[in-house]
Amino acid sequence: MQIAKLYLKGLVPFILIMLISNYDVAQQALRFQLSWWNVYPIVSYVVIFPAIYLVTRHHIENSRDFEGQLNQPRKNAEQESMRLGSSYANTGMFGVTRIGDA
């Protein structure tokens, strides 16, 4: 049952890709042909999609374990950077600027 749910998650993109790739523009009709281009999405959906989905889900679940262990920024980082001789500081907006210009 678990694998069926996994394939259902990728069914809509797979169907859209198959419809787009099989649409014949010259005749304005949908015509399915088993060509190399159609074999690639089928193999990707059957083999590669579940493997990549399970690996990324595993990495996301493992990264949630480390969320509480992130280093919090220091409260007085600008003062410390000035004391250490840094020429750039965080302005709190977009990017950094020189310490004397802020």
Coordinates of N, CA and C in Angstrom, one line a residue:
M1 N 0.8 -1.2 0.0 CA 0.0 0.0 0.0 C 0.9 1.3 0.0
Q2 N 2.0 1.2 0.7 CA 2.9 2.3 0.8 C 3.4 2.7 -0.6
I3 N 3.8 1.7 -1.4 CA 4.3 2.0 -2.8 C 3.3 2.6 -3.7
A4 N 2.0 2.2 -3.5 CA 0.9 2.7 -4.3 C 0.7 4.2 -4.0
K5 N 0.8 4.6 -2.8 CA 0.7 6.0 -2.4 C 1.8 6.8 -3.0
L6 N 3.0 6.2 -3.0 CA 4.2 6.9 -3.6 C 4.0 7.1 -5.1
Y7 N 3.5 6.2 -5.8 CA 3.2 6.4 -7.2 C 2.1 7.3 -7.5
L8 N 1.1 7.4 -6.6 CA 0.0 8.4 -6.8 C 0.5 9.8 -6.7
K9 N 1.6 10.1 -5.9 CA 2.1 11.4 -5.7 C 2.7 11.9 -7.0
G10 N 3.3 11.0 -7.8 CA 3.9 11.4 -9.1 C 3.0 11.2 -10.3
L11 N 1.8 10.8 -10.1 CA 0.9 10.5 -11.2 C 0.5 11.7 -12.1
V12 N 0.2 12.8 -11.4 CA -0.2 14.0 -12.2 C 0.9 14.5 -13.1
P13 N 2.1 14.7 -12.5 CA 3.2 15.2 -13.4 C 3.5 14.2 -14.6
F14 N 3.4 12.9 -14.3 CA 3.7 11.9 -15.3 C 2.6 12.0 -16.4
I15 N 1.4 12.1 -16.0 CA 0.3 12.2 -17.1 C 0.5 13.5 -17.9
L16 N 0.8 14.6 -17.2 CA 1.0 15.8 -18.0 C 2.2 15.7 -19.0
I17 N 3.2 15.1 -18.5 CA 4.4 14.9 -19.4 C 4.1 14.0 -20.6
M18 N 3.3 13.0 -20.3 CA 2.9 12.0 -21.4 C 2.0 12.7 -22.4
L19 N 1.0 13.5 -21.9 CA 0.1 14.2 -22.8 C 0.8 15.2 -23.7
I20 N 1.7 15.9 -23.1 CA 2.5 17.0 -23.8 C 3.4 16.3 -24.9
S21 N 4.0 15.2 -24.5 CA 5.0 14.6 -25.4 C 4.3 13.8 -26.5
N22 N 3.0 13.4 -26.3 CA 2.3 12.6 -27.3 C 1.4 13.5 -28.2
Y23 N 1.3 14.8 -27.9 CA 0.4 15.6 -28.7 C 1.1 15.9 -30.1
D24 N 0.4 15.6 -31.1 CA 0.9 15.8 -32.5 C 0.3 17.2 -32.9
V25 N 1.2 18.1 -33.1 CA 0.8 19.5 -33.4 C 0.3 19.6 -34.8
A26 N 0.9 18.9 -35.8 CA 0.5 19.0 -37.2 C -0.9 18.5 -37.4
Q27 N -1.3 17.4 -36.7 CA -2.6 16.9 -36.9 C -3.6 17.4 -35.8
Q28 N -3.1 18.0 -34.8 CA -3.8 18.5 -33.6 C -4.6 17.4 -33.0
A29 N -3.9 16.3 -32.7 CA -4.5 15.2 -32.1 C -3.5 14.5 -31.1
L30 N -4.1 13.8 -30.1 CA -3.3 13.1 -29.2 C -3.1 11.7 -29.7
R31 N -1.8 11.3 -29.9 CA -1.5 10.0 -30.5 C -0.3 9.4 -29.7
F32 N -0.6 8.3 -29.1 CA 0.4 7.6 -28.3 C 1.3 6.7 -29.2
Q33 N 2.6 6.9 -29.1 CA 3.5 6.0 -29.8 C 4.6 5.6 -28.8
L34 N 5.0 4.4 -28.9 CA 6.1 3.9 -28.0 C 7.4 4.2 -28.6
S35 N 7.9 5.5 -28.4 CA 9.2 5.9 -29.0 C 10.2 6.0 -27.8
W36 N 11.4 6.3 -28.2 CA 12.4 6.4 -27.1 C 12.1 7.6 -26.2
W37 N 11.5 8.6 -26.7 CA 11.1 9.7 -25.8 C 10.0 9.3 -24.8
N38 N 9.1 8.4 -25.2 CA 8.1 8.0 -24.3 C 8.6 6.9 -23.3
V39 N 9.6 6.2 -23.7 CA 10.2 5.2 -22.8 C 10.9 5.9 -21.7
Y40 N 11.6 7.0 -21.9 CA 12.3 7.7 -20.9 C 11.4 8.2 -19.7
P41 N 10.2 8.9 -20.0 CA 9.3 9.2 -18.9 C 8.7 8.0 -18.1
I42 N 8.5 6.9 -18.9 CA 7.9 5.8 -18.2 C 8.9 5.1 -17.3
V43 N 10.2 5.0 -17.7 CA 11.2 4.4 -16.9 C 11.5 5.3 -15.7
S44 N 11.5 6.6 -16.0 CA 11.7 7.6 -14.9 C 10.7 7.5 -13.8
Y45 N 9.4 7.4 -14.3 CA 8.3 7.3 -13.3 C 8.3 6.0 -12.5
V46 N 8.6 4.9 -13.2 CA 8.6 3.6 -12.6 C 9.8 3.3 -11.7
V47 N 11.0 3.8 -12.1 CA 12.2 3.4 -11.4 C 12.8 4.6 -10.6
I48 N 13.0 5.7 -11.3 CA 13.8 6.7 -10.8 C 13.0 7.6 -9.8
F49 N 11.8 7.9 -10.1 CA 11.0 8.7 -9.2 C 10.8 8.1 -7.8
P50 N 10.5 6.9 -7.6 CA 10.4 6.4 -6.2 C 11.8 6.4 -5.5
A51 N 12.8 6.1 -6.2 CA 14.2 6.1 -5.5 C 14.5 7.5 -5.1
I52 N 14.4 8.5 -5.9 CA 14.7 9.9 -5.6 C 13.8 10.4 -4.5
Y53 N 12.5 10.1 -4.6 CA 11.6 10.6 -3.6 C 11.9 10.0 -2.2
L54 N 12.2 8.7 -2.1 CA 12.5 8.1 -0.8 C 13.8 8.6 -0.3
V55 N 14.8 8.9 -1.1 CA 16.1 9.4 -0.6 C 15.9 10.8 -0.1
T56 N 15.2 11.7 -0.9 CA 15.0 13.1 -0.4 C 14.2 13.1 0.8
R57 N 13.1 12.3 0.9 CA 12.3 12.2 2.1 C 13.2 11.8 3.4
H58 N 14.1 10.9 3.2 CA 14.9 10.4 4.2 C 15.9 11.6 4.7
H59 N 16.4 12.3 3.7 CA 17.3 13.5 4.1 C 16.5 14.6 4.8
I60 N 15.3 14.8 4.4 CA 14.5 15.9 5.0 C 14.1 15.5 6.4
E61 N 13.8 14.2 6.7 CA 13.5 13.7 8.0 C 14.7 13.8 8.9
N62 N 15.9 13.5 8.4 CA 17.1 13.6 9.1 C 17.5 15.0 9.4
S63 N 17.2 15.9 8.5 CA 17.6 17.3 8.7 C 16.7 18.0 9.8
R64 N 15.5 17.4 10.0 CA 14.6 17.9 11.1 C 15.2 17.6 12.5
D65 N 16.0 16.6 12.6 CA 16.6 16.3 13.8 C 17.7 17.3 14.2
F66 N 18.3 18.0 13.3 CA 19.3 18.9 13.5 C 18.8 20.4 13.7
E67 N 17.5 20.6 13.5 CA 17.0 22.0 13.6 C 17.3 22.6 14.9
G68 N 17.2 21.9 16.0 CA 17.4 22.4 17.3 C 18.9 22.7 17.6
Q69 N 19.8 22.1 16.8 CA 21.2 22.2 17.1 C 21.9 23.3 16.3
L70 N 21.1 24.1 15.6 CA 21.7 25.2 14.8 C 22.3 26.3 15.7
N71 N 23.4 26.8 15.2 CA 24.0 27.9 16.0 C 23.2 29.2 15.8
Q72 N 22.9 29.8 16.9 CA 22.1 31.1 16.9 C 23.1 32.2 16.7
P73 N 22.8 33.2 15.9 CA 23.7 34.3 15.7 C 24.0 35.1 17.0
R74 N 25.1 35.6 17.1 CA 25.4 36.4 18.3 C 24.7 37.7 18.4
K75 N 24.3 38.1 19.5 CA 23.6 39.4 19.7 C 24.4 40.6 19.3
N76 N 25.7 40.6 19.7 CA 26.5 41.7 19.4 C 27.6 41.4 18.4
A77 N 27.2 40.9 17.2 CA 28.1 40.5 16.2 C 28.8 41.7 15.6
E78 N 28.1 42.8 15.4 CA 28.7 44.0 14.8 C 29.8 44.5 15.7
Q79 N 29.6 44.6 17.0 CA 30.6 45.1 17.9 C 31.8 44.2 17.9
E80 N 31.6 42.9 17.8 CA 32.7 41.9 17.8 C 33.5 42.1 16.5
S81 N 32.8 42.3 15.4 CA 33.5 42.5 14.1 C 34.3 43.7 14.1
M82 N 33.8 44.8 14.7 CA 34.5 46.0 14.8 C 35.8 45.8 15.7
R83 N 35.6 45.1 16.7 CA 36.7 44.8 17.7 C 37.8 44.0 17.0
L84 N 37.4 43.1 16.1 CA 38.3 42.2 15.4 C 38.9 42.9 14.2
G85 N 38.4 44.0 13.8 CA 39.0 44.7 12.7 C 38.4 44.4 11.3
S86 N 37.1 44.0 11.3 CA 36.4 43.7 10.1 C 36.0 45.0 9.4
S87 N 36.1 45.1 8.1 CA 35.7 46.3 7.4 C 34.3 46.3 6.9
Y88 N 33.6 45.2 7.1 CA 32.2 45.1 6.6 C 31.3 44.6 7.8
A89 N 30.0 45.0 7.8 CA 29.1 44.6 8.9 C 27.7 44.4 8.3
N90 N 26.9 43.6 8.9 CA 25.6 43.3 8.5 C 24.7 44.5 8.9
T91 N 24.0 45.0 7.9 CA 23.2 46.2 8.1 C 21.8 45.9 8.6
G92 N 21.4 44.6 8.5 CA 20.1 44.2 8.9 C 19.1 44.3 7.7
M93 N 19.6 44.8 6.6 CA 18.7 44.9 5.4 C 19.3 43.9 4.4
F94 N 19.5 44.3 3.2 CA 20.0 43.4 2.1 C 21.5 43.6 2.0
G95 N 22.2 42.5 2.3 CA 23.7 42.5 2.1 C 24.4 43.1 3.3
V96 N 25.6 43.5 3.0 CA 26.5 44.1 4.0 C 27.0 45.5 3.5
T97 N 27.5 46.3 4.3 CA 28.1 47.5 4.0 C 29.3 47.8 4.9
R98 N 30.1 48.7 4.5 CA 31.3 49.0 5.3 C 30.9 49.6 6.6
I99 N 31.6 49.3 7.7 CA 31.2 49.7 9.0 C 31.1 51.2 9.1
G100 N 32.0 52.0 8.6 CA 31.9 53.4 8.7 C 30.7 54.0 7.9
D101 N 30.2 53.4 6.9 CA 29.1 53.9 6.1 C 27.7 53.7 6.8
A102 N 27.6 52.7 7.7 CA 26.3 52.4 8.3 C 26.1 53.5 9.3

